[in-house]
Amino acid sequence: MGMGTMVSAAEKESSIPEYSETNDGGMTVNIAGDQEGTIVEGSGNEEGINPLWWPGDGPAPQVTSISLYKYGWLTNGNFGVTIKVYGYGSDTTTFDGRSISWIHQEPFIISGTGADGFYYTYDCGPITQAGSYRFNTTFRSTNFPNTTRSFSTVFTFSAN
């Protein structure tokens, strides 16, 4: 039985949360060293599986890529991060060493009707002090060979 997630084209990115550039205290954030993050290749499937061909039936594709999509302050005043994950899997994620879980998941489609991957949004909590905070996530693919992919980046917060 397939694990296809059906989504219309209009639903692709419509409900990903909007972010503010500053919080109520006027704090701003940048990525340390102007890097988009570090992708640490996982184990298994060293030849690479491209989920773009997946028609939405059969086994779910392996997680092949994780990238930073958006970040900033959520409407509740907490710092938020949205990542884009190609493939299907489950995550272990930390922010500044504290375990966090995603609060919103939105599928995306490149072609066809099955989801090629997902946007995951995390509420990282309030940022009360300037400084550097690390976001780490590792996804383990749903199906054999259960490859893992990791992503990490440092956010630097400064008071204005």
mmCIF file of C-alpha atoms in Angstrom:
data_model
loop_
_atom_site.group_PDB
_atom_site.id
_atom_site.type_symbol
_atom_site.label_atom_id
_atom_site.label_comp_id
_atom_site.label_asym_id
_atom_site.label_seq_id
_atom_site.Cartn_x
_atom_site.Cartn_y
_atom_site.Cartn_z
ATOM 1 C CA MET A 1 0.000 0.000 0.000
ATOM 2 C CA GLY A 2 1.368 3.409 -0.921
ATOM 3 C CA MET A 3 2.040 6.311 1.392
ATOM 4 C CA GLY A 4 1.040 9.002 -1.093
ATOM 5 C CA THR A 5 -0.106 12.343 0.220
ATOM 6 C CA MET A 6 -2.484 14.055 -2.160
ATOM 7 C CA VAL A 7 -2.257 17.840 -2.388
ATOM 8 C CA SER A 8 -3.611 20.302 -4.913
ATOM 9 C CA ALA A 9 -1.294 22.857 -6.494
ATOM 10 C CA ALA A 10 -3.053 25.675 -4.618
ATOM 11 C CA GLU A 11 -2.108 24.085 -1.280
ATOM 12 C CA LYS A 12 1.625 23.875 -1.934
ATOM 13 C CA GLU A 13 2.875 26.674 0.318
ATOM 14 C CA SER A 14 -0.317 28.447 1.354
ATOM 15 C CA SER A 15 -0.290 27.683 5.067
ATOM 16 C CA ILE A 16 3.396 28.006 5.934
ATOM 17 C CA PRO A 17 3.553 30.576 8.758
ATOM 18 C CA GLU A 18 4.655 34.125 8.045
ATOM 19 C CA TYR A 19 7.620 35.465 9.999
ATOM 20 C CA SER A 20 8.472 38.931 11.333
ATOM 21 C CA GLU A 21 11.998 40.287 10.912
ATOM 22 C CA THR A 22 12.174 41.566 14.512
ATOM 23 C CA ASN A 23 10.526 40.565 17.779
ATOM 24 C CA ASP A 24 8.644 42.862 20.175
ATOM 25 C CA GLY A 25 11.932 43.748 21.878
ATOM 26 C CA GLY A 26 13.517 44.835 18.580
ATOM 27 C CA MET A 27 15.882 41.839 18.405
ATOM 28 C CA THR A 28 17.046 40.799 14.926
ATOM 29 C CA VAL A 29 18.579 37.548 13.672
ATOM 30 C CA ASN A 30 21.150 36.545 11.065
ATOM 31 C CA ILE A 31 22.705 33.257 10.078
ATOM 32 C CA ALA A 32 26.223 33.039 11.495
ATOM 33 C CA GLY A 33 28.816 33.563 8.776
ATOM 34 C CA ASP A 34 26.071 34.144 6.187
ATOM 35 C CA GLN A 35 25.862 30.392 5.648
ATOM 36 C CA GLU A 36 22.698 28.585 4.684
ATOM 37 C CA GLY A 37 23.609 25.797 7.103
ATOM 38 C CA THR A 38 25.666 22.681 6.932
ATOM 39 C CA ILE A 39 24.319 19.546 5.357
ATOM 40 C CA VAL A 40 25.900 16.435 6.789
ATOM 41 C CA GLU A 41 25.394 13.481 4.512
ATOM 42 C CA GLY A 42 23.770 10.491 6.129
ATOM 43 C CA SER A 43 24.462 6.799 6.006
ATOM 44 C CA GLY A 44 23.280 4.285 3.429
ATOM 45 C CA ASN A 45 22.117 4.916 -0.124
ATOM 46 C CA GLU A 46 25.427 6.482 -1.066
ATOM 47 C CA GLU A 47 24.397 6.344 -4.727
ATOM 48 C CA GLY A 48 21.490 8.664 -3.937
ATOM 49 C CA ILE A 49 17.803 8.265 -4.559
ATOM 50 C CA ASN A 50 16.012 11.108 -6.252
ATOM 51 C CA PRO A 51 12.415 11.381 -4.982
ATOM 52 C CA LEU A 52 11.388 13.578 -7.905
ATOM 53 C CA TRP A 53 10.297 10.625 -10.014
ATOM 54 C CA TRP A 54 8.033 9.173 -7.333
ATOM 55 C CA PRO A 55 4.427 8.908 -8.643
ATOM 56 C CA GLY A 56 2.832 8.630 -5.188
ATOM 57 C CA ASP A 57 2.401 4.868 -5.074
ATOM 58 C CA GLY A 58 4.711 2.230 -3.668
ATOM 59 C CA PRO A 59 7.283 2.858 -0.965
ATOM 60 C CA ALA A 60 7.833 6.412 0.226
ATOM 61 C CA PRO A 61 11.068 7.959 -1.067
ATOM 62 C CA GLN A 62 14.162 8.268 1.116
ATOM 63 C CA VAL A 63 15.057 11.602 2.696
ATOM 64 C CA THR A 64 17.660 13.012 0.304
ATOM 65 C CA SER A 65 17.936 16.696 1.174
ATOM 66 C CA ILE A 66 17.238 19.136 4.021
ATOM 67 C CA SER A 67 17.535 22.905 3.591
ATOM 68 C CA LEU A 68 16.608 26.074 5.439
ATOM 69 C CA TYR A 69 13.462 27.619 3.958
ATOM 70 C CA LYS A 70 12.458 30.523 6.265
ATOM 71 C CA TYR A 71 13.093 31.842 9.757
ATOM 72 C CA GLY A 72 12.049 34.720 11.978
ATOM 73 C CA TRP A 73 9.518 35.521 14.662
ATOM 74 C CA LEU A 74 6.182 33.731 14.758
ATOM 75 C CA THR A 75 2.935 35.533 15.627
ATOM 76 C CA ASN A 76 3.219 34.266 19.235
ATOM 77 C CA GLY A 77 6.534 36.144 19.628
ATOM 78 C CA ASN A 78 8.718 33.021 19.622
ATOM 79 C CA PHE A 79 11.518 32.366 17.138
ATOM 80 C CA GLY A 80 10.556 29.955 14.351
ATOM 81 C CA VAL A 81 12.377 27.961 11.691
ATOM 82 C CA THR A 82 10.934 26.290 8.582
ATOM 83 C CA ILE A 83 12.989 23.662 6.754
ATOM 84 C CA LYS A 84 12.336 21.910 3.440
ATOM 85 C CA VAL A 85 12.817 18.132 3.468
ATOM 86 C CA TYR A 86 12.819 16.043 0.279
ATOM 87 C CA GLY A 87 11.456 12.568 1.010
ATOM 88 C CA TYR A 88 9.631 10.978 3.940
ATOM 89 C CA GLY A 89 11.023 10.440 7.425
ATOM 90 C CA SER A 90 10.910 11.253 11.111
ATOM 91 C CA ASP A 91 13.082 13.797 12.862
ATOM 92 C CA THR A 92 15.121 14.433 15.971
ATOM 93 C CA THR A 93 15.564 18.193 16.321
ATOM 94 C CA THR A 94 17.197 20.503 18.864
ATOM 95 C CA PHE A 95 17.505 24.264 19.262
ATOM 96 C CA ASP A 96 20.307 25.490 21.521
ATOM 97 C CA GLY A 97 20.608 21.926 22.853
ATOM 98 C CA ARG A 98 16.910 21.662 23.801
ATOM 99 C CA SER A 99 14.711 19.073 22.077
ATOM 100 C CA ILE A 100 11.907 20.598 19.970
ATOM 101 C CA SER A 101 9.145 19.211 17.747
ATOM 102 C CA TRP A 102 7.635 20.607 14.586
ATOM 103 C CA ILE A 103 4.372 22.512 14.969
ATOM 104 C CA HIS A 104 3.316 22.552 11.327
ATOM 105 C CA GLN A 105 3.901 20.246 8.366
ATOM 106 C CA GLU A 106 3.046 21.190 4.790
ATOM 107 C CA PRO A 107 3.610 18.862 1.791
ATOM 108 C CA PHE A 108 5.094 20.131 -1.456
ATOM 109 C CA ILE A 109 4.763 18.727 -4.955
ATOM 110 C CA ILE A 110 7.257 19.113 -7.764
ATOM 111 C CA SER A 111 5.320 17.028 -10.260
ATOM 112 C CA GLY A 112 2.427 14.605 -10.201
ATOM 113 C CA THR A 113 -0.009 14.224 -7.335
ATOM 114 C CA GLY A 114 2.084 12.658 -4.573
ATOM 115 C CA ALA A 115 4.043 14.773 -2.116
ATOM 116 C CA ASP A 116 7.762 14.885 -2.901
ATOM 117 C CA GLY A 117 8.573 16.140 0.581
ATOM 118 C CA PHE A 118 7.477 18.464 3.339
ATOM 119 C CA TYR A 119 8.050 21.854 4.909
ATOM 120 C CA TYR A 120 8.411 21.531 8.683
ATOM 121 C CA THR A 121 7.970 24.542 10.962
ATOM 122 C CA TYR A 122 9.460 24.566 14.461
ATOM 123 C CA ASP A 123 8.645 26.892 17.369
ATOM 124 C CA CYS A 124 12.081 27.354 18.947
ATOM 125 C CA GLY A 125 10.736 29.331 21.903
ATOM 126 C CA PRO A 126 11.421 32.876 23.071
ATOM 127 C CA ILE A 127 14.802 34.499 22.479
ATOM 128 C CA THR A 128 15.502 36.743 25.459
ATOM 129 C CA GLN A 129 19.239 37.310 25.085
ATOM 130 C CA ALA A 130 21.512 38.222 22.206
ATOM 131 C CA GLY A 131 23.912 35.482 21.157
ATOM 132 C CA SER A 132 24.357 32.451 18.921
ATOM 133 C CA TYR A 133 21.921 29.550 18.960
ATOM 134 C CA ARG A 134 22.338 26.277 17.034
ATOM 135 C CA PHE A 135 19.492 24.540 15.177
ATOM 136 C CA ASN A 136 20.154 20.819 14.507
ATOM 137 C CA THR A 137 17.915 18.266 12.852
ATOM 138 C CA THR A 138 18.364 14.685 11.682
ATOM 139 C CA PHE A 139 15.752 12.853 9.623
ATOM 140 C CA ARG A 140 15.637 9.065 9.336
ATOM 141 C CA SER A 141 13.898 7.817 6.190
ATOM 142 C CA THR A 142 10.629 5.949 6.668
ATOM 143 C CA ASN A 143 11.520 2.969 4.456
ATOM 144 C CA PHE A 144 14.493 0.666 3.957
ATOM 145 C CA PRO A 145 17.390 1.344 3.804
ATOM 146 C CA ASN A 146 16.333 4.007 6.358
ATOM 147 C CA THR A 147 18.985 6.535 5.366
ATOM 148 C CA THR A 148 19.608 9.543 7.583
ATOM 149 C CA ARG A 149 20.292 13.133 6.615
ATOM 150 C CA SER A 150 21.215 15.979 8.947
ATOM 151 C CA PHE A 151 21.140 19.758 8.778
ATOM 152 C CA SER A 152 22.627 22.311 11.163
ATOM 153 C CA THR A 153 22.939 26.085 11.244
ATOM 154 C CA VAL A 154 23.722 28.778 13.799
ATOM 155 C CA PHE A 155 21.462 31.807 14.218
ATOM 156 C CA THR A 156 23.021 34.945 15.706
ATOM 157 C CA PHE A 157 20.643 37.271 17.546
ATOM 158 C CA SER A 158 21.458 40.898 18.287
ATOM 159 C CA ALA A 159 19.591 43.610 20.181
ATOM 160 C CA ASN A 160 19.015 46.882 18.367
#
